Amino acid sequence: MAYGTKYEAFYKRVDGVERYVNLKVEGHTDNPITLCMGPNALSFEYGASDSIFGNTICTSQVNLTFLFQEHYELTSFVENVDSYLCEICEGAVIIWSGFIEPWDAQHEYRAPNYFVSMTASCGLNRLSKKSFNIDGINPNPFNYWEVIQRCLSFIGIDREAQVSVFTTQNGWPAAPNPLTSAIIELYRYNVQGEWMTCDLIVKDILNKFNAEIFLYKNRWVIRGIADLANNQTLYAL
């Protein structure tokens, strides 16, 4: 079921560029409610969870502040981890998206007007809570990229991806995406009948290429760490 905008707001950057914040709920079809942003409307934070994942999985999150001029029922913000999809837009272009983290939503215990703060994450921080599975799919053959795609699909947001990993195996033809050039046995990630969590699997694959994954302009980017220094071109998938 598609997500519809339940709350919307806008703010201006210091350079005057307008950006829009859409908070979407699955199946919502009514007209959106317009909210006011607080004085510190929005801030991006990178690497907040990286101590968990090391340098391979680079997380990002957005801290939001709204000014509520009347009372709104906020229970739905803390019910499920994927209740609200947050999109940050410039015009019609989504520059960042993620789910509101329910344990970070809070507001002052008083009558309106009051400030409400909440945090949305890109989803990479959730890979440690998602166990890999092969339900409904043919388990073999799978290449490295298909395994990573499977892990990212558990986040619940469909995004394009770019890869800049300039590595090929001996005897293999050069491929636009080296992650597709090798087949992997999925059951190596199944230990005594239990699937490993997705963060361990993604790290295992990316470490083979000395690469990292992060969200940039609402796209997954997998980049060799050396390619950052060389300013190599990103391949679109």
PDB file of C-alpha atoms in Angstrom:
ATOM      1  CA  MET A   1       0.000   0.000   0.000  1.00  0.00           C
ATOM      2  CA  ALA A   2       1.317   3.442  -0.935  1.00  0.00           C
ATOM      3  CA  TYR A   3       2.326   6.081   1.608  1.00  0.00           C
ATOM      4  CA  GLY A   4       0.355   9.338   1.717  1.00  0.00           C
ATOM      5  CA  THR A   5       1.390  12.625   3.327  1.00  0.00           C
ATOM      6  CA  LYS A   6      -0.290  13.158   6.709  1.00  0.00           C
ATOM      7  CA  TYR A   7       1.821  16.106   7.925  1.00  0.00           C
ATOM      8  CA  GLU A   8       3.792  18.630   5.889  1.00  0.00           C
ATOM      9  CA  ALA A   9       6.048  21.568   6.747  1.00  0.00           C
ATOM     10  CA  PHE A  10       8.630  23.732   5.057  1.00  0.00           C
ATOM     11  CA  TYR A  11      11.706  25.689   6.062  1.00  0.00           C
ATOM     12  CA  LYS A  12      14.380  27.854   4.455  1.00  0.00           C
ATOM     13  CA  ARG A  13      18.071  27.165   4.584  1.00  0.00           C
ATOM     14  CA  VAL A  14      20.446  30.008   5.383  1.00  0.00           C
ATOM     15  CA  ASP A  15      21.052  30.414   1.641  1.00  0.00           C
ATOM     16  CA  GLY A  16      17.322  30.931   1.038  1.00  0.00           C
ATOM     17  CA  VAL A  17      16.637  27.530  -0.533  1.00  0.00           C
ATOM     18  CA  GLU A  18      13.212  26.193   0.480  1.00  0.00           C
ATOM     19  CA  ARG A  19      12.891  22.605   1.584  1.00  0.00           C
ATOM     20  CA  TYR A  20       9.810  20.597   2.424  1.00  0.00           C
ATOM     21  CA  VAL A  21       9.299  17.957   5.082  1.00  0.00           C
ATOM     22  CA  ASN A  22       6.643  15.314   4.439  1.00  0.00           C
ATOM     23  CA  LEU A  23       5.623  12.822   7.110  1.00  0.00           C
ATOM     24  CA  LYS A  24       3.842   9.966   5.364  1.00  0.00           C
ATOM     25  CA  VAL A  25       1.644   7.139   6.604  1.00  0.00           C
ATOM     26  CA  GLU A  26       0.864   4.001   4.694  1.00  0.00           C
ATOM     27  CA  GLY A  27      -2.623   4.162   3.163  1.00  0.00           C
ATOM     28  CA  HIS A  28      -3.262   7.798   4.139  1.00  0.00           C
ATOM     29  CA  THR A  29      -5.472   9.586   1.585  1.00  0.00           C
ATOM     30  CA  ASP A  30      -6.802  12.687   3.407  1.00  0.00           C
ATOM     31  CA  ASN A  31      -5.424  16.186   2.871  1.00  0.00           C
ATOM     32  CA  PRO A  32      -2.178  16.800   4.793  1.00  0.00           C
ATOM     33  CA  ILE A  33      -2.004  18.896   7.952  1.00  0.00           C
ATOM     34  CA  THR A  34       0.479  21.781   7.696  1.00  0.00           C
ATOM     35  CA  LEU A  35       2.858  22.135  10.632  1.00  0.00           C
ATOM     36  CA  CYS A  36       5.240  24.934  11.613  1.00  0.00           C
ATOM     37  CA  MET A  37       8.928  24.153  11.987  1.00  0.00           C
ATOM     38  CA  GLY A  38      10.671  25.150  15.199  1.00  0.00           C
ATOM     39  CA  PRO A  39      13.569  27.657  15.442  1.00  0.00           C
ATOM     40  CA  ASN A  40      16.113  24.879  14.953  1.00  0.00           C
ATOM     41  CA  ALA A  41      14.000  23.271  12.295  1.00  0.00           C
ATOM     42  CA  LEU A  42      16.184  20.487  11.040  1.00  0.00           C
ATOM     43  CA  SER A  43      19.709  19.172  11.326  1.00  0.00           C
ATOM     44  CA  PHE A  44      21.494  16.297   9.637  1.00  0.00           C
ATOM     45  CA  GLU A  45      23.700  13.994  11.648  1.00  0.00           C
ATOM     46  CA  TYR A  46      26.074  11.461  10.167  1.00  0.00           C
ATOM     47  CA  GLY A  47      27.709   8.535  11.864  1.00  0.00           C
ATOM     48  CA  ALA A  48      25.545   8.489  15.002  1.00  0.00           C
ATOM     49  CA  SER A  49      25.482   4.668  15.012  1.00  0.00           C
ATOM     50  CA  ASP A  50      28.859   4.038  13.404  1.00  0.00           C
ATOM     51  CA  SER A  51      30.450   2.873  16.643  1.00  0.00           C
ATOM     52  CA  ILE A  52      28.213  -0.183  16.281  1.00  0.00           C
ATOM     53  CA  PHE A  53      29.142  -0.933  12.675  1.00  0.00           C
ATOM     54  CA  GLY A  54      32.701   0.394  12.331  1.00  0.00           C
ATOM     55  CA  ASN A  55      33.581   2.351   9.206  1.00  0.00           C
ATOM     56  CA  THR A  56      31.796   0.076   6.724  1.00  0.00           C
ATOM     57  CA  ILE A  57      28.171   1.083   7.372  1.00  0.00           C
ATOM     58  CA  CYS A  58      27.848   4.884   7.614  1.00  0.00           C
ATOM     59  CA  THR A  59      24.496   5.885   9.085  1.00  0.00           C
ATOM     60  CA  SER A  60      22.620   9.182   8.767  1.00  0.00           C
ATOM     61  CA  GLN A  61      19.689  10.712  10.590  1.00  0.00           C
ATOM     62  CA  VAL A  62      17.655  13.911  10.656  1.00  0.00           C
ATOM     63  CA  ASN A  63      16.659  15.712  13.851  1.00  0.00           C
ATOM     64  CA  LEU A  64      13.351  17.541  13.428  1.00  0.00           C
ATOM     65  CA  THR A  65      11.666  20.223  15.571  1.00  0.00           C
ATOM     66  CA  PHE A  66       8.063  21.309  15.050  1.00  0.00           C
ATOM     67  CA  LEU A  67       5.989  23.996  16.766  1.00  0.00           C
ATOM     68  CA  PHE A  68       2.546  22.587  17.517  1.00  0.00           C
ATOM     69  CA  GLN A  69       0.013  25.396  17.780  1.00  0.00           C
ATOM     70  CA  GLU A  70      -2.771  22.980  18.644  1.00  0.00           C
ATOM     71  CA  HIS A  71      -2.946  19.498  20.086  1.00  0.00           C
ATOM     72  CA  TYR A  72      -2.391  16.534  17.767  1.00  0.00           C
ATOM     73  CA  GLU A  73      -2.599  12.904  18.746  1.00  0.00           C
ATOM     74  CA  LEU A  74       0.994  11.650  18.746  1.00  0.00           C
ATOM     75  CA  THR A  75       0.437   8.071  19.839  1.00  0.00           C
ATOM     76  CA  SER A  76       0.847   6.836  16.281  1.00  0.00           C
ATOM     77  CA  PHE A  77       4.414   8.180  16.235  1.00  0.00           C
ATOM     78  CA  VAL A  78       5.522   5.669  18.852  1.00  0.00           C
ATOM     79  CA  GLU A  79       3.542   2.594  17.823  1.00  0.00           C
ATOM     80  CA  ASN A  80       5.788   1.024  15.170  1.00  0.00           C
ATOM     81  CA  VAL A  81       9.264   1.597  13.779  1.00  0.00           C
ATOM     82  CA  ASP A  82       7.893   2.122  10.266  1.00  0.00           C
ATOM     83  CA  SER A  83       4.720   4.094  11.065  1.00  0.00           C
ATOM     84  CA  TYR A  84       5.975   7.373   9.560  1.00  0.00           C
ATOM     85  CA  LEU A  85       8.112   7.807   6.468  1.00  0.00           C
ATOM     86  CA  CYS A  86       9.945  11.145   6.484  1.00  0.00           C
ATOM     87  CA  GLU A  87      10.942  12.765   3.187  1.00  0.00           C
ATOM     88  CA  ILE A  88      13.058  15.928   2.844  1.00  0.00           C
ATOM     89  CA  CYS A  89      12.457  17.553  -0.555  1.00  0.00           C
ATOM     90  CA  GLU A  90      13.728  20.419  -2.674  1.00  0.00           C
ATOM     91  CA  GLY A  91      10.889  21.020  -5.096  1.00  0.00           C
ATOM     92  CA  ALA A  92       9.878  17.616  -6.419  1.00  0.00           C
ATOM     93  CA  VAL A  93      13.264  16.018  -5.669  1.00  0.00           C
ATOM     94  CA  ILE A  94      13.627  13.861  -2.560  1.00  0.00           C
ATOM     95  CA  ILE A  95      17.070  14.562  -1.134  1.00  0.00           C
ATOM     96  CA  TRP A  96      16.758  12.346   1.967  1.00  0.00           C
ATOM     97  CA  SER A  97      14.259   9.863   3.368  1.00  0.00           C
ATOM     98  CA  GLY A  98      13.951   7.637   6.400  1.00  0.00           C
ATOM     99  CA  PHE A  99      11.599   6.371   9.077  1.00  0.00           C
ATOM    100  CA  ILE A 100      10.756   8.246  12.280  1.00  0.00           C
ATOM    101  CA  GLU A 101      12.351   6.464  15.231  1.00  0.00           C
ATOM    102  CA  PRO A 102       9.534   6.020  17.760  1.00  0.00           C
ATOM    103  CA  TRP A 103      11.694   6.067  20.888  1.00  0.00           C
ATOM    104  CA  ASP A 104      13.058   9.515  19.997  1.00  0.00           C
ATOM    105  CA  ALA A 105       9.727  11.356  19.596  1.00  0.00           C
ATOM    106  CA  GLN A 106       8.948  13.697  22.514  1.00  0.00           C
ATOM    107  CA  HIS A 107       7.234  16.967  23.416  1.00  0.00           C
ATOM    108  CA  GLU A 108       6.739  19.245  26.395  1.00  0.00           C
ATOM    109  CA  TYR A 109       4.034  18.229  28.846  1.00  0.00           C
ATOM    110  CA  ARG A 110       1.903  21.352  28.503  1.00  0.00           C
ATOM    111  CA  ALA A 111      -0.926  22.842  26.459  1.00  0.00           C
ATOM    112  CA  PRO A 112      -0.122  24.232  22.995  1.00  0.00           C
ATOM    113  CA  ASN A 113       1.975  26.032  21.900  1.00  0.00           C
ATOM    114  CA  TYR A 114       4.815  23.578  22.439  1.00  0.00           C
ATOM    115  CA  PHE A 115       7.760  22.140  20.563  1.00  0.00           C
ATOM    116  CA  VAL A 116       7.871  18.550  19.370  1.00  0.00           C
ATOM    117  CA  SER A 117      11.170  16.927  18.499  1.00  0.00           C
ATOM    118  CA  MET A 118      11.711  13.655  16.677  1.00  0.00           C
ATOM    119  CA  THR A 119      14.421  11.803  14.803  1.00  0.00           C
ATOM    120  CA  ALA A 120      14.305   9.977  11.486  1.00  0.00           C
ATOM    121  CA  SER A 121      16.985   7.494  10.413  1.00  0.00           C
ATOM    122  CA  CYS A 122      18.050   6.354   6.935  1.00  0.00           C
ATOM    123  CA  GLY A 123      17.551   2.736   8.005  1.00  0.00           C
ATOM    124  CA  LEU A 124      21.124   1.450   8.007  1.00  0.00           C
ATOM    125  CA  ASN A 125      21.062   1.471  11.803  1.00  0.00           C
ATOM    126  CA  ARG A 126      18.292  -1.150  11.635  1.00  0.00           C
ATOM    127  CA  LEU A 127      20.351  -3.747   9.780  1.00  0.00           C
ATOM    128  CA  SER A 128      21.620  -5.061  13.129  1.00  0.00           C
ATOM    129  CA  LYS A 129      18.004  -5.842  14.112  1.00  0.00           C
ATOM    130  CA  LYS A 130      17.095  -7.621  10.862  1.00  0.00           C
ATOM    131  CA  SER A 131      17.960 -11.283  10.402  1.00  0.00           C
ATOM    132  CA  PHE A 132      18.593 -12.404   6.843  1.00  0.00           C
ATOM    133  CA  ASN A 133      16.092 -14.840   5.297  1.00  0.00           C
ATOM    134  CA  ILE A 134      15.332 -16.414   1.938  1.00  0.00           C
ATOM    135  CA  ASP A 135      11.550 -16.656   2.302  1.00  0.00           C
ATOM    136  CA  GLY A 136       9.850 -16.653  -1.095  1.00  0.00           C
ATOM    137  CA  ILE A 137      13.015 -16.576  -3.190  1.00  0.00           C
ATOM    138  CA  ASN A 138      15.250 -19.052  -4.977  1.00  0.00           C
ATOM    139  CA  PRO A 139      18.348 -19.174  -2.723  1.00  0.00           C
ATOM    140  CA  ASN A 140      20.889 -19.867  -5.467  1.00  0.00           C
ATOM    141  CA  PRO A 141      22.709 -18.510  -7.317  1.00  0.00           C
ATOM    142  CA  PHE A 142      23.180 -15.109  -5.637  1.00  0.00           C
ATOM    143  CA  ASN A 143      25.929 -12.607  -6.362  1.00  0.00           C
ATOM    144  CA  TYR A 144      27.318 -10.151  -3.822  1.00  0.00           C
ATOM    145  CA  TRP A 145      25.106  -7.309  -4.988  1.00  0.00           C
ATOM    146  CA  GLU A 146      21.917  -9.388  -4.822  1.00  0.00           C
ATOM    147  CA  VAL A 147      22.733 -10.321  -1.215  1.00  0.00           C
ATOM    148  CA  ILE A 148      23.240  -6.650  -0.303  1.00  0.00           C
ATOM    149  CA  GLN A 149      19.998  -5.726  -2.104  1.00  0.00           C
ATOM    150  CA  ARG A 150      18.173  -8.376  -0.094  1.00  0.00           C
ATOM    151  CA  CYS A 151      19.518  -6.930   3.155  1.00  0.00           C
ATOM    152  CA  LEU A 152      18.624  -3.357   2.189  1.00  0.00           C
ATOM    153  CA  SER A 153      15.092  -4.425   1.209  1.00  0.00           C
ATOM    154  CA  PHE A 154      14.362  -5.251   4.840  1.00  0.00           C
ATOM    155  CA  ILE A 155      14.660  -1.529   5.660  1.00  0.00           C
ATOM    156  CA  GLY A 156      11.424  -0.966   3.720  1.00  0.00           C
ATOM    157  CA  ILE A 157      12.381   1.981   1.479  1.00  0.00           C
ATOM    158  CA  ASP A 158      12.943   1.455  -2.237  1.00  0.00           C
ATOM    159  CA  ARG A 159      16.013   3.439  -3.337  1.00  0.00           C
ATOM    160  CA  GLU A 160      18.315   3.524  -6.331  1.00  0.00           C
ATOM    161  CA  ALA A 161      21.966   2.675  -5.816  1.00  0.00           C
ATOM    162  CA  GLN A 162      25.367   3.692  -7.117  1.00  0.00           C
ATOM    163  CA  VAL A 163      28.567   1.691  -6.882  1.00  0.00           C
ATOM    164  CA  SER A 164      32.168   2.862  -7.125  1.00  0.00           C
ATOM    165  CA  VAL A 165      34.240  -0.243  -6.426  1.00  0.00           C
ATOM    166  CA  PHE A 166      36.984  -0.608  -9.016  1.00  0.00           C
ATOM    167  CA  THR A 167      37.930  -4.214  -8.319  1.00  0.00           C
ATOM    168  CA  THR A 168      37.802  -7.293 -10.577  1.00  0.00           C
ATOM    169  CA  GLN A 169      38.829 -10.893  -9.978  1.00  0.00           C
ATOM    170  CA  ASN A 170      41.603 -12.516 -11.992  1.00  0.00           C
ATOM    171  CA  GLY A 171      40.193 -14.206 -15.088  1.00  0.00           C
ATOM    172  CA  TRP A 172      36.864 -12.370 -14.915  1.00  0.00           C
ATOM    173  CA  PRO A 173      35.848  -9.770 -17.499  1.00  0.00           C
ATOM    174  CA  ALA A 174      35.565  -6.198 -16.290  1.00  0.00           C
ATOM    175  CA  ALA A 175      32.000  -5.368 -15.161  1.00  0.00           C
ATOM    176  CA  PRO A 176      30.358  -2.012 -14.453  1.00  0.00           C
ATOM    177  CA  ASN A 177      29.547  -3.323 -11.005  1.00  0.00           C
ATOM    178  CA  PRO A 178      32.170  -5.740  -9.614  1.00  0.00           C
ATOM    179  CA  LEU A 179      29.732  -6.766  -6.882  1.00  0.00           C
ATOM    180  CA  THR A 180      27.819  -8.728  -9.545  1.00  0.00           C
ATOM    181  CA  SER A 181      30.868 -10.629 -10.782  1.00  0.00           C
ATOM    182  CA  ALA A 182      30.970 -13.376  -8.153  1.00  0.00           C
ATOM    183  CA  ILE A 183      28.436 -15.906  -6.880  1.00  0.00           C
ATOM    184  CA  ILE A 184      28.187 -16.590  -3.161  1.00  0.00           C
ATOM    185  CA  GLU A 185      26.711 -19.516  -1.249  1.00  0.00           C
ATOM    186  CA  LEU A 186      23.982 -18.035   0.944  1.00  0.00           C
ATOM    187  CA  TYR A 187      24.064 -20.791   3.537  1.00  0.00           C
ATOM    188  CA  ARG A 188      27.468 -19.622   4.731  1.00  0.00           C
ATOM    189  CA  TYR A 189      25.396 -16.954   6.514  1.00  0.00           C
ATOM    190  CA  ASN A 190      23.274 -19.570   8.257  1.00  0.00           C
ATOM    191  CA  VAL A 191      24.810 -20.762  11.519  1.00  0.00           C
ATOM    192  CA  GLN A 192      23.218 -23.842  13.093  1.00  0.00           C
ATOM    193  CA  GLY A 193      19.865 -23.039  11.523  1.00  0.00           C
ATOM    194  CA  GLU A 194      19.901 -19.331  12.423  1.00  0.00           C
ATOM    195  CA  TRP A 195      20.469 -16.604   9.843  1.00  0.00           C
ATOM    196  CA  MET A 196      23.014 -13.919  10.667  1.00  0.00           C
ATOM    197  CA  THR A 197      21.864 -10.314  10.992  1.00  0.00           C
ATOM    198  CA  CYS A 198      22.036  -8.159   7.882  1.00  0.00           C
ATOM    199  CA  ASP A 199      24.691  -5.797   9.229  1.00  0.00           C
ATOM    200  CA  LEU A 200      27.177  -8.662   9.628  1.00  0.00           C
ATOM    201  CA  ILE A 201      26.461  -9.899   6.103  1.00  0.00           C
ATOM    202  CA  VAL A 202      26.802  -6.459   4.476  1.00  0.00           C
ATOM    203  CA  LYS A 203      30.047  -5.826   6.367  1.00  0.00           C
ATOM    204  CA  ASP A 204      31.407  -9.229   5.355  1.00  0.00           C
ATOM    205  CA  ILE A 205      30.868  -8.449   1.664  1.00  0.00           C
ATOM    206  CA  LEU A 206      32.001  -4.817   1.679  1.00  0.00           C
ATOM    207  CA  ASN A 207      35.160  -5.616   3.630  1.00  0.00           C
ATOM    208  CA  LYS A 208      36.239  -7.817   0.710  1.00  0.00           C
ATOM    209  CA  PHE A 209      36.253  -4.685  -1.447  1.00  0.00           C
ATOM    210  CA  ASN A 210      37.495  -2.236   1.208  1.00  0.00           C
ATOM    211  CA  ALA A 211      34.214  -0.374   0.660  1.00  0.00           C
ATOM    212  CA  GLU A 212      31.592   1.515   2.640  1.00  0.00           C
ATOM    213  CA  ILE A 213      27.855   2.127   2.236  1.00  0.00           C
ATOM    214  CA  PHE A 214      25.974   5.344   2.989  1.00  0.00           C
ATOM    215  CA  LEU A 215      22.978   7.400   1.827  1.00  0.00           C
ATOM    216  CA  TYR A 216      23.654  10.352  -0.493  1.00  0.00           C
ATOM    217  CA  LYS A 217      20.958  12.361  -2.276  1.00  0.00           C
ATOM    218  CA  ASN A 218      18.516   9.618  -1.282  1.00  0.00           C
ATOM    219  CA  ARG A 219      20.540   6.940  -3.073  1.00  0.00           C
ATOM    220  CA  TRP A 220      22.525   4.106  -1.595  1.00  0.00           C
ATOM    221  CA  VAL A 221      26.186   4.612  -2.407  1.00  0.00           C
ATOM    222  CA  ILE A 222      28.730   1.812  -2.124  1.00  0.00           C
ATOM    223  CA  ARG A 223      32.184   3.267  -2.531  1.00  0.00           C
ATOM    224  CA  GLY A 224      35.677   1.911  -2.199  1.00  0.00           C
ATOM    225  CA  ILE A 225      37.446   3.898   0.490  1.00  0.00           C
ATOM    226  CA  ALA A 226      40.390   4.511  -1.864  1.00  0.00           C
ATOM    227  CA  ASP A 227      37.979   5.753  -4.556  1.00  0.00           C
ATOM    228  CA  LEU A 228      36.999   8.638  -2.306  1.00  0.00           C
ATOM    229  CA  ALA A 229      40.555   9.962  -2.461  1.00  0.00           C
ATOM    230  CA  ASN A 230      40.738   9.389  -6.229  1.00  0.00           C
ATOM    231  CA  ASN A 231      37.360  11.074  -6.910  1.00  0.00           C
ATOM    232  CA  GLN A 232      36.281   8.156  -9.093  1.00  0.00           C
ATOM    233  CA  THR A 233      32.993   8.217 -10.999  1.00  0.00           C
ATOM    234  CA  LEU A 234      30.029   6.491  -9.394  1.00  0.00           C
ATOM    235  CA  TYR A 235      28.355   3.768 -11.389  1.00  0.00           C
ATOM    236  CA  ALA A 236      24.545   3.874 -11.467  1.00  0.00           C
ATOM    237  CA  LEU A 237      22.738   0.537 -11.133  1.00  0.00           C
TER     238      LEU A 237
END
